[in-house]
Amino acid sequence: MGHTATAQAGSGGLTATEHRLANGLRVVLSEDHLTPVAAVCLWYDVGSRHEVAGRTGLAHLFEHLMFQGSGQVKGNGHFELVQGAGGSLNGTTSFERTNYFETMPTHQLELALWLEADRMGSLLDALDEESMENQRDVVKNERRQRYDNVPYGTAFERLTALAYPEGHPYHHTPIGSMADLDAATLEDARAFFRTYYAPNNAVLSVVGDIDPEQTLAWIEKYFGSIPSHDGKQPPRDGTLPGTIGGQLREEVREEVPARALMAAYRLPHDGTREADAADLALTVLGGGESSRLHNRLVRRDRTAVAAGFGLLRLAGAPSLGWLDVKTSGGVEVERIETAVDEELARFAAEGPTPEEMERAQAQLEREWLDRLGTVAGRADELCRFAVLFGDPQLALTAVQRVLEVTADEVREIAAATLRPDNRAVLVYEPVEPAEADADAGTEDGVDADAHEEAGK
């Protein structure tokens, strides 16, 4: 079955058709003949929010295992075949999904589809103890290099653990803990694959210089015979009150270059008009060098060397407004925090000026158009809206929805959420190496990692 490719109002002329195979695989196609390339994007509806206690990090570990060979492709063959054909590829894991993607010359599209189907249909033929141990070590080393052994590296997992209470599906982040990575067994990985890597738990999008009829024929040929699986359990409920209800705070004494103030504010779920309003508020406040916080802290007061405020959009739990300020010289964090609260209170009372509103909407519009303007970015957004919100067509009108938000809505969401009683705060205090080692010896670890893991 398919929908006609009629451009919707506000879609900028972009079109997409939807189809579904008998085994449940959802397919989204979008023609774009500007350049002779095609993007293939496959989203599986599984991320760290689906994991259980004691097995954190399994979704990300499995993303790595998907590049270790399948029934007809041995070892590193997926990379070798795609890159040998002039294409590029990768995969990432987040709280809410795992995705795999290739961008290929048009005449090599069939190869990319065959490779993704071979992994979906026959990965267990190649999954063994050797590949499991190999990728377990790779992921553990990634955690060391990107999180444990870099300045401020554990900030995201610490703030996430504060913002989402113990037992919440978003309390831990995709990288998982060292202990859980060590505990994962080959049978855990096999069960994970059987449960989540099924066609009825996936969306496949193909965007670019394609012949839709031929593309659908290839998809049916390679994916159509893969059986569906009905054993998946829904993720645990991520519902929380709209605000935290009090400030949560943690001080981290580590060997870092400068003091830092980081905070996470609980904001509306992705896919809502309120989330778009929050995105605009954070763009005015901390989105670039023209933002209020940059002008106040970096340019005027010169108390910070960097100040940013951005939105981590989440569909299954409250989104997070992410504040990150690095102090200048010996400036105390208390001084920074006072200035931030003054700016947030002023914004909540007055809202954005017309000029700020226009600039913020233009900035978000450009970011959206940048994503939709490339075949890979559009393929990813079509999958995202299909998996998280049930309708890939929403990706094509997202820009228009941002532009429809009013200044009053932006002020209202800021007044309701950007308050001291709705944030988790992390304060970094620099220490000498010897002192940092002593602190590390007595400090409890946090089982978590970054929002999105680029696996390769």
mmCIF file with all atom_site columns, C-alpha atoms in Angstrom, residues 138-292:
data_model
loop_
_atom_site.group_PDB
_atom_site.id
_atom_site.type_symbol
_atom_site.label_atom_id
_atom_site.label_alt_id
_atom_site.label_comp_id
_atom_site.label_asym_id
_atom_site.label_entity_id
_atom_site.label_seq_id
_atom_site.pdbx_PDB_ins_code
_atom_site.Cartn_x
_atom_site.Cartn_y
_atom_site.Cartn_z
_atom_site.occupancy
_atom_site.B_iso_or_equiv
_atom_site.pdbx_formal_charge
_atom_site.auth_seq_id
_atom_site.auth_comp_id
_atom_site.auth_asym_id
_atom_site.auth_atom_id
_atom_site.pdbx_PDB_model_num
ATOM 1   C CA . VAL A 1 138 ? 35.549 -1.607  21.771 1.00 0.00 ? 138 VAL A CA 1
ATOM 2   C CA . VAL A 1 139 ? 32.572 -0.120  23.620 1.00 0.00 ? 139 VAL A CA 1
ATOM 3   C CA . LYS A 1 140 ? 34.384 -0.148  26.975 1.00 0.00 ? 140 LYS A CA 1
ATOM 4   C CA . ASN A 1 141 ? 37.319 1.647   25.380 1.00 0.00 ? 141 ASN A CA 1
ATOM 5   C CA . GLU A 1 142 ? 34.920 4.154   23.809 1.00 0.00 ? 142 GLU A CA 1
ATOM 6   C CA . ARG A 1 143 ? 33.531 4.895   27.243 1.00 0.00 ? 143 ARG A CA 1
ATOM 7   C CA . ARG A 1 144 ? 37.040 5.496   28.605 1.00 0.00 ? 144 ARG A CA 1
ATOM 8   C CA . GLN A 1 145 ? 38.061 7.746   25.715 1.00 0.00 ? 145 GLN A CA 1
ATOM 9   C CA . ARG A 1 146 ? 34.877 9.789   25.368 1.00 0.00 ? 146 ARG A CA 1
ATOM 10  C CA . TYR A 1 147 ? 33.522 9.958   28.900 1.00 0.00 ? 147 TYR A CA 1
ATOM 11  C CA . ASP A 1 148 ? 35.594 8.698   31.794 1.00 0.00 ? 148 ASP A CA 1
ATOM 12  C CA . ASN A 1 149 ? 38.961 10.165  30.812 1.00 0.00 ? 149 ASN A CA 1
ATOM 13  C CA . VAL A 1 150 ? 38.086 13.559  29.294 1.00 0.00 ? 150 VAL A CA 1
ATOM 14  C CA . PRO A 1 151 ? 37.265 16.840  31.072 1.00 0.00 ? 151 PRO A CA 1
ATOM 15  C CA . TYR A 1 152 ? 33.554 17.155  31.876 1.00 0.00 ? 152 TYR A CA 1
ATOM 16  C CA . GLY A 1 153 ? 33.055 13.787  30.139 1.00 0.00 ? 153 GLY A CA 1
ATOM 17  C CA . THR A 1 154 ? 30.554 12.389  32.617 1.00 0.00 ? 154 THR A CA 1
ATOM 18  C CA . ALA A 1 155 ? 28.445 15.558  32.839 1.00 0.00 ? 155 ALA A CA 1
ATOM 19  C CA . PHE A 1 156 ? 25.628 14.257  30.664 1.00 0.00 ? 156 PHE A CA 1
ATOM 20  C CA . GLU A 1 157 ? 25.186 10.991  32.531 1.00 0.00 ? 157 GLU A CA 1
ATOM 21  C CA . ARG A 1 158 ? 25.359 12.738  35.904 1.00 0.00 ? 158 ARG A CA 1
ATOM 22  C CA . LEU A 1 159 ? 22.725 15.316  34.981 1.00 0.00 ? 159 LEU A CA 1
ATOM 23  C CA . THR A 1 160 ? 20.504 12.701  33.363 1.00 0.00 ? 160 THR A CA 1
ATOM 24  C CA . ALA A 1 161 ? 20.667 10.594  36.505 1.00 0.00 ? 161 ALA A CA 1
ATOM 25  C CA . LEU A 1 162 ? 19.634 13.663  38.528 1.00 0.00 ? 162 LEU A CA 1
ATOM 26  C CA . ALA A 1 163 ? 16.869 14.841  36.194 1.00 0.00 ? 163 ALA A CA 1
ATOM 27  C CA . TYR A 1 164 ? 15.238 11.403  35.857 1.00 0.00 ? 164 TYR A CA 1
ATOM 28  C CA . PRO A 1 165 ? 14.726 9.511   39.132 1.00 0.00 ? 165 PRO A CA 1
ATOM 29  C CA . GLU A 1 166 ? 16.072 6.055   39.922 1.00 0.00 ? 166 GLU A CA 1
ATOM 30  C CA . GLY A 1 167 ? 14.075 3.423   38.048 1.00 0.00 ? 167 GLY A CA 1
ATOM 31  C CA . HIS A 1 168 ? 12.978 5.821   35.288 1.00 0.00 ? 168 HIS A CA 1
ATOM 32  C CA . PRO A 1 169 ? 13.717 4.464   31.770 1.00 0.00 ? 169 PRO A CA 1
ATOM 33  C CA . TYR A 1 170 ? 15.812 7.568   30.980 1.00 0.00 ? 170 TYR A CA 1
ATOM 34  C CA . HIS A 1 171 ? 17.777 7.520   34.247 1.00 0.00 ? 171 HIS A CA 1
ATOM 35  C CA . HIS A 1 172 ? 20.700 5.788   32.517 1.00 0.00 ? 172 HIS A CA 1
ATOM 36  C CA . THR A 1 173 ? 22.129 6.743   29.132 1.00 0.00 ? 173 THR A CA 1
ATOM 37  C CA . PRO A 1 174 ? 23.132 4.647   26.097 1.00 0.00 ? 174 PRO A CA 1
ATOM 38  C CA . ILE A 1 175 ? 26.766 3.824   26.869 1.00 0.00 ? 175 ILE A CA 1
ATOM 39  C CA . GLY A 1 176 ? 25.851 1.833   29.988 1.00 0.00 ? 176 GLY A CA 1
ATOM 40  C CA . SER A 1 177 ? 28.087 1.015   32.914 1.00 0.00 ? 177 SER A CA 1
ATOM 41  C CA . MET A 1 178 ? 31.317 -0.955  32.807 1.00 0.00 ? 178 MET A CA 1
ATOM 42  C CA . ALA A 1 179 ? 29.800 -3.562  35.124 1.00 0.00 ? 179 ALA A CA 1
ATOM 43  C CA . ASP A 1 180 ? 26.774 -4.089  32.908 1.00 0.00 ? 180 ASP A CA 1
ATOM 44  C CA . LEU A 1 181 ? 28.896 -4.283  29.770 1.00 0.00 ? 181 LEU A CA 1
ATOM 45  C CA . ASP A 1 182 ? 30.974 -6.975  31.458 1.00 0.00 ? 182 ASP A CA 1
ATOM 46  C CA . ALA A 1 183 ? 27.852 -8.841  32.548 1.00 0.00 ? 183 ALA A CA 1
ATOM 47  C CA . ALA A 1 184 ? 26.223 -9.001  29.085 1.00 0.00 ? 184 ALA A CA 1
ATOM 48  C CA . THR A 1 185 ? 26.277 -12.532 27.656 1.00 0.00 ? 185 THR A CA 1
ATOM 49  C CA . LEU A 1 186 ? 26.052 -13.880 24.134 1.00 0.00 ? 186 LEU A CA 1
ATOM 50  C CA . GLU A 1 187 ? 22.575 -15.173 24.911 1.00 0.00 ? 187 GLU A CA 1
ATOM 51  C CA . ASP A 1 188 ? 21.570 -11.668 26.110 1.00 0.00 ? 188 ASP A CA 1
ATOM 52  C CA . ALA A 1 189 ? 22.647 -10.315 22.726 1.00 0.00 ? 189 ALA A CA 1
ATOM 53  C CA . ARG A 1 190 ? 20.826 -13.059 20.814 1.00 0.00 ? 190 ARG A CA 1
ATOM 54  C CA . ALA A 1 191 ? 17.615 -12.477 22.774 1.00 0.00 ? 191 ALA A CA 1
ATOM 55  C CA . PHE A 1 192 ? 17.940 -8.726  22.241 1.00 0.00 ? 192 PHE A CA 1
ATOM 56  C CA . PHE A 1 193 ? 18.213 -9.226  18.480 1.00 0.00 ? 193 PHE A CA 1
ATOM 57  C CA . ARG A 1 194 ? 15.257 -11.611 18.286 1.00 0.00 ? 194 ARG A CA 1
ATOM 58  C CA . THR A 1 195 ? 13.099 -9.182  20.261 1.00 0.00 ? 195 THR A CA 1
ATOM 59  C CA . TYR A 1 196 ? 13.895 -5.853  18.620 1.00 0.00 ? 196 TYR A CA 1
ATOM 60  C CA . TYR A 1 197 ? 15.553 -6.404  15.229 1.00 0.00 ? 197 TYR A CA 1
ATOM 61  C CA . ALA A 1 198 ? 12.406 -7.485  13.436 1.00 0.00 ? 198 ALA A CA 1
ATOM 62  C CA . PRO A 1 199 ? 10.799 -5.853  10.383 1.00 0.00 ? 199 PRO A CA 1
ATOM 63  C CA . ASN A 1 200 ? 7.642  -4.965  12.304 1.00 0.00 ? 200 ASN A CA 1
ATOM 64  C CA . ASN A 1 201 ? 9.790  -2.949  14.725 1.00 0.00 ? 201 ASN A CA 1
ATOM 65  C CA . ALA A 1 202 ? 11.543 -0.904  12.037 1.00 0.00 ? 202 ALA A CA 1
ATOM 66  C CA . VAL A 1 203 ? 11.074 1.901   9.532  1.00 0.00 ? 203 VAL A CA 1
ATOM 67  C CA . LEU A 1 204 ? 13.109 1.994   6.300  1.00 0.00 ? 204 LEU A CA 1
ATOM 68  C CA . SER A 1 205 ? 13.399 5.253   4.362  1.00 0.00 ? 205 SER A CA 1
ATOM 69  C CA . VAL A 1 206 ? 15.052 5.726   0.974  1.00 0.00 ? 206 VAL A CA 1
ATOM 70  C CA . VAL A 1 207 ? 15.578 9.268   -0.286 1.00 0.00 ? 207 VAL A CA 1
ATOM 71  C CA . GLY A 1 208 ? 17.237 10.645  -3.406 1.00 0.00 ? 208 GLY A CA 1
ATOM 72  C CA . ASP A 1 209 ? 17.677 9.861   -7.087 1.00 0.00 ? 209 ASP A CA 1
ATOM 73  C CA . ILE A 1 210 ? 15.487 6.771   -7.039 1.00 0.00 ? 210 ILE A CA 1
ATOM 74  C CA . ASP A 1 211 ? 12.935 4.975   -9.166 1.00 0.00 ? 211 ASP A CA 1
ATOM 75  C CA . PRO A 1 212 ? 10.199 4.294   -6.579 1.00 0.00 ? 212 PRO A CA 1
ATOM 76  C CA . GLU A 1 213 ? 8.789  1.262   -8.360 1.00 0.00 ? 213 GLU A CA 1
ATOM 77  C CA . GLN A 1 214 ? 12.199 -0.384  -8.722 1.00 0.00 ? 214 GLN A CA 1
ATOM 78  C CA . THR A 1 215 ? 13.168 0.550   -5.162 1.00 0.00 ? 215 THR A CA 1
ATOM 79  C CA . LEU A 1 216 ? 10.009 -1.021  -3.764 1.00 0.00 ? 216 LEU A CA 1
ATOM 80  C CA . ALA A 1 217 ? 10.656 -4.150  -5.807 1.00 0.00 ? 217 ALA A CA 1
ATOM 81  C CA . TRP A 1 218 ? 14.150 -4.468  -4.307 1.00 0.00 ? 218 TRP A CA 1
ATOM 82  C CA . ILE A 1 219 ? 12.806 -3.888  -0.805 1.00 0.00 ? 219 ILE A CA 1
ATOM 83  C CA . GLU A 1 220 ? 10.160 -6.563  -1.252 1.00 0.00 ? 220 GLU A CA 1
ATOM 84  C CA . LYS A 1 221 ? 12.753 -8.954  -2.708 1.00 0.00 ? 221 LYS A CA 1
ATOM 85  C CA . TYR A 1 222 ? 15.280 -8.600  0.103  1.00 0.00 ? 222 TYR A CA 1
ATOM 86  C CA . PHE A 1 223 ? 13.157 -7.743  3.170  1.00 0.00 ? 223 PHE A CA 1
ATOM 87  C CA . GLY A 1 224 ? 9.839  -9.380  2.347  1.00 0.00 ? 224 GLY A CA 1
ATOM 88  C CA . SER A 1 225 ? 10.761 -12.894 3.463  1.00 0.00 ? 225 SER A CA 1
ATOM 89  C CA . ILE A 1 226 ? 12.138 -11.849 6.897  1.00 0.00 ? 226 ILE A CA 1
ATOM 90  C CA . PRO A 1 227 ? 9.659  -13.005 9.541  1.00 0.00 ? 227 PRO A CA 1
ATOM 91  C CA . SER A 1 228 ? 8.081  -10.584 11.989 1.00 0.00 ? 228 SER A CA 1
ATOM 92  C CA . HIS A 1 229 ? 8.401  -11.019 15.758 1.00 0.00 ? 229 HIS A CA 1
ATOM 93  C CA . ASP A 1 230 ? 5.764  -10.234 18.372 1.00 0.00 ? 230 ASP A CA 1
ATOM 94  C CA . GLY A 1 231 ? 7.765  -10.610 21.597 1.00 0.00 ? 231 GLY A CA 1
ATOM 95  C CA . LYS A 1 232 ? 8.610  -6.946  22.139 1.00 0.00 ? 232 LYS A CA 1
ATOM 96  C CA . GLN A 1 233 ? 7.441  -5.335  25.352 1.00 0.00 ? 233 GLN A CA 1
ATOM 97  C CA . PRO A 1 234 ? 6.672  -1.585  25.316 1.00 0.00 ? 234 PRO A CA 1
ATOM 98  C CA . PRO A 1 235 ? 9.193  0.632   27.099 1.00 0.00 ? 235 PRO A CA 1
ATOM 99  C CA . ARG A 1 236 ? 8.456  1.509   30.689 1.00 0.00 ? 236 ARG A CA 1
ATOM 100 C CA . ASP A 1 237 ? 6.331  4.601   31.187 1.00 0.00 ? 237 ASP A CA 1
ATOM 101 C CA . GLY A 1 238 ? 8.457  7.760   31.103 1.00 0.00 ? 238 GLY A CA 1
ATOM 102 C CA . THR A 1 239 ? 5.728  10.078  32.413 1.00 0.00 ? 239 THR A CA 1
ATOM 103 C CA . LEU A 1 240 ? 6.866  12.622  34.996 1.00 0.00 ? 240 LEU A CA 1
ATOM 104 C CA . PRO A 1 241 ? 5.429  15.852  36.411 1.00 0.00 ? 241 PRO A CA 1
ATOM 105 C CA . GLY A 1 242 ? 5.978  18.889  34.202 1.00 0.00 ? 242 GLY A CA 1
ATOM 106 C CA . THR A 1 243 ? 8.533  20.319  36.618 1.00 0.00 ? 243 THR A CA 1
ATOM 107 C CA . ILE A 1 244 ? 11.025 18.730  39.002 1.00 0.00 ? 244 ILE A CA 1
ATOM 108 C CA . GLY A 1 245 ? 9.575  20.545  42.009 1.00 0.00 ? 245 GLY A CA 1
ATOM 109 C CA . GLY A 1 246 ? 12.876 21.529  43.567 1.00 0.00 ? 246 GLY A CA 1
ATOM 110 C CA . GLN A 1 247 ? 16.492 22.120  42.666 1.00 0.00 ? 247 GLN A CA 1
ATOM 111 C CA . LEU A 1 248 ? 18.747 19.043  42.563 1.00 0.00 ? 248 LEU A CA 1
ATOM 112 C CA . ARG A 1 249 ? 22.450 19.713  42.894 1.00 0.00 ? 249 ARG A CA 1
ATOM 113 C CA . GLU A 1 250 ? 25.764 17.890  42.701 1.00 0.00 ? 250 GLU A CA 1
ATOM 114 C CA . GLU A 1 251 ? 29.334 19.169  42.945 1.00 0.00 ? 251 GLU A CA 1
ATOM 115 C CA . VAL A 1 252 ? 32.062 17.369  41.008 1.00 0.00 ? 252 VAL A CA 1
ATOM 116 C CA . ARG A 1 253 ? 35.687 17.869  41.986 1.00 0.00 ? 253 ARG A CA 1
ATOM 117 C CA . GLU A 1 254 ? 37.807 16.790  39.040 1.00 0.00 ? 254 GLU A CA 1
ATOM 118 C CA . GLU A 1 255 ? 40.886 17.747  37.090 1.00 0.00 ? 255 GLU A CA 1
ATOM 119 C CA . VAL A 1 256 ? 39.134 20.098  34.629 1.00 0.00 ? 256 VAL A CA 1
ATOM 120 C CA . PRO A 1 257 ? 40.402 23.283  32.907 1.00 0.00 ? 257 PRO A CA 1
ATOM 121 C CA . ALA A 1 258 ? 37.930 25.656  34.581 1.00 0.00 ? 258 ALA A CA 1
ATOM 122 C CA . ARG A 1 259 ? 34.918 25.863  36.838 1.00 0.00 ? 259 ARG A CA 1
ATOM 123 C CA . ALA A 1 260 ? 31.686 25.046  35.058 1.00 0.00 ? 260 ALA A CA 1
ATOM 124 C CA . LEU A 1 261 ? 27.980 25.425  35.671 1.00 0.00 ? 261 LEU A CA 1
ATOM 125 C CA . MET A 1 262 ? 25.748 22.916  33.903 1.00 0.00 ? 262 MET A CA 1
ATOM 126 C CA . ALA A 1 263 ? 22.038 22.446  34.392 1.00 0.00 ? 263 ALA A CA 1
ATOM 127 C CA . ALA A 1 264 ? 19.165 20.430  32.942 1.00 0.00 ? 264 ALA A CA 1
ATOM 128 C CA . TYR A 1 265 ? 15.635 21.858  32.976 1.00 0.00 ? 265 TYR A CA 1
ATOM 129 C CA . ARG A 1 266 ? 12.611 19.605  32.491 1.00 0.00 ? 266 ARG A CA 1
ATOM 130 C CA . LEU A 1 267 ? 10.729 20.725  29.346 1.00 0.00 ? 267 LEU A CA 1
ATOM 131 C CA . PRO A 1 268 ? 7.767  19.504  27.225 1.00 0.00 ? 268 PRO A CA 1
ATOM 132 C CA . HIS A 1 269 ? 7.863  16.280  25.231 1.00 0.00 ? 269 HIS A CA 1
ATOM 133 C CA . ASP A 1 270 ? 9.095  16.405  21.644 1.00 0.00 ? 270 ASP A CA 1
ATOM 134 C CA . GLY A 1 271 ? 6.400  16.527  18.984 1.00 0.00 ? 271 GLY A CA 1
ATOM 135 C CA . THR A 1 272 ? 4.374  19.211  20.767 1.00 0.00 ? 272 THR A CA 1
ATOM 136 C CA . ARG A 1 273 ? 3.888  22.889  20.039 1.00 0.00 ? 273 ARG A CA 1
ATOM 137 C CA . GLU A 1 274 ? 5.196  23.581  23.551 1.00 0.00 ? 274 GLU A CA 1
ATOM 138 C CA . ALA A 1 275 ? 8.483  21.848  22.687 1.00 0.00 ? 275 ALA A CA 1
ATOM 139 C CA . ASP A 1 276 ? 8.869  24.100  19.654 1.00 0.00 ? 276 ASP A CA 1
ATOM 140 C CA . ALA A 1 277 ? 8.213  27.126  21.874 1.00 0.00 ? 277 ALA A CA 1
ATOM 141 C CA . ALA A 1 278 ? 10.839 25.888  24.337 1.00 0.00 ? 278 ALA A CA 1
ATOM 142 C CA . ASP A 1 279 ? 13.328 25.430  21.496 1.00 0.00 ? 279 ASP A CA 1
ATOM 143 C CA . LEU A 1 280 ? 12.798 29.043  20.463 1.00 0.00 ? 280 LEU A CA 1
ATOM 144 C CA . ALA A 1 281 ? 13.207 30.241  24.062 1.00 0.00 ? 281 ALA A CA 1
ATOM 145 C CA . LEU A 1 282 ? 16.506 28.421  24.489 1.00 0.00 ? 282 LEU A CA 1
ATOM 146 C CA . THR A 1 283 ? 17.711 29.704  21.101 1.00 0.00 ? 283 THR A CA 1
ATOM 147 C CA . VAL A 1 284 ? 17.093 33.306  22.173 1.00 0.00 ? 284 VAL A CA 1
ATOM 148 C CA . LEU A 1 285 ? 18.730 32.689  25.543 1.00 0.00 ? 285 LEU A CA 1
ATOM 149 C CA . GLY A 1 286 ? 21.714 30.564  24.566 1.00 0.00 ? 286 GLY A CA 1
ATOM 150 C CA . GLY A 1 287 ? 21.797 29.695  20.884 1.00 0.00 ? 287 GLY A CA 1
ATOM 151 C CA . GLY A 1 288 ? 24.993 31.249  19.590 1.00 0.00 ? 288 GLY A CA 1
ATOM 152 C CA . GLU A 1 289 ? 26.975 34.445  19.978 1.00 0.00 ? 289 GLU A CA 1
ATOM 153 C CA . SER A 1 290 ? 23.946 36.727  19.567 1.00 0.00 ? 290 SER A CA 1
ATOM 154 C CA . SER A 1 291 ? 22.100 35.070  22.468 1.00 0.00 ? 291 SER A CA 1
ATOM 155 C CA . ARG A 1 292 ? 21.303 36.773  25.754 1.00 0.00 ? 292 ARG A CA 1
#
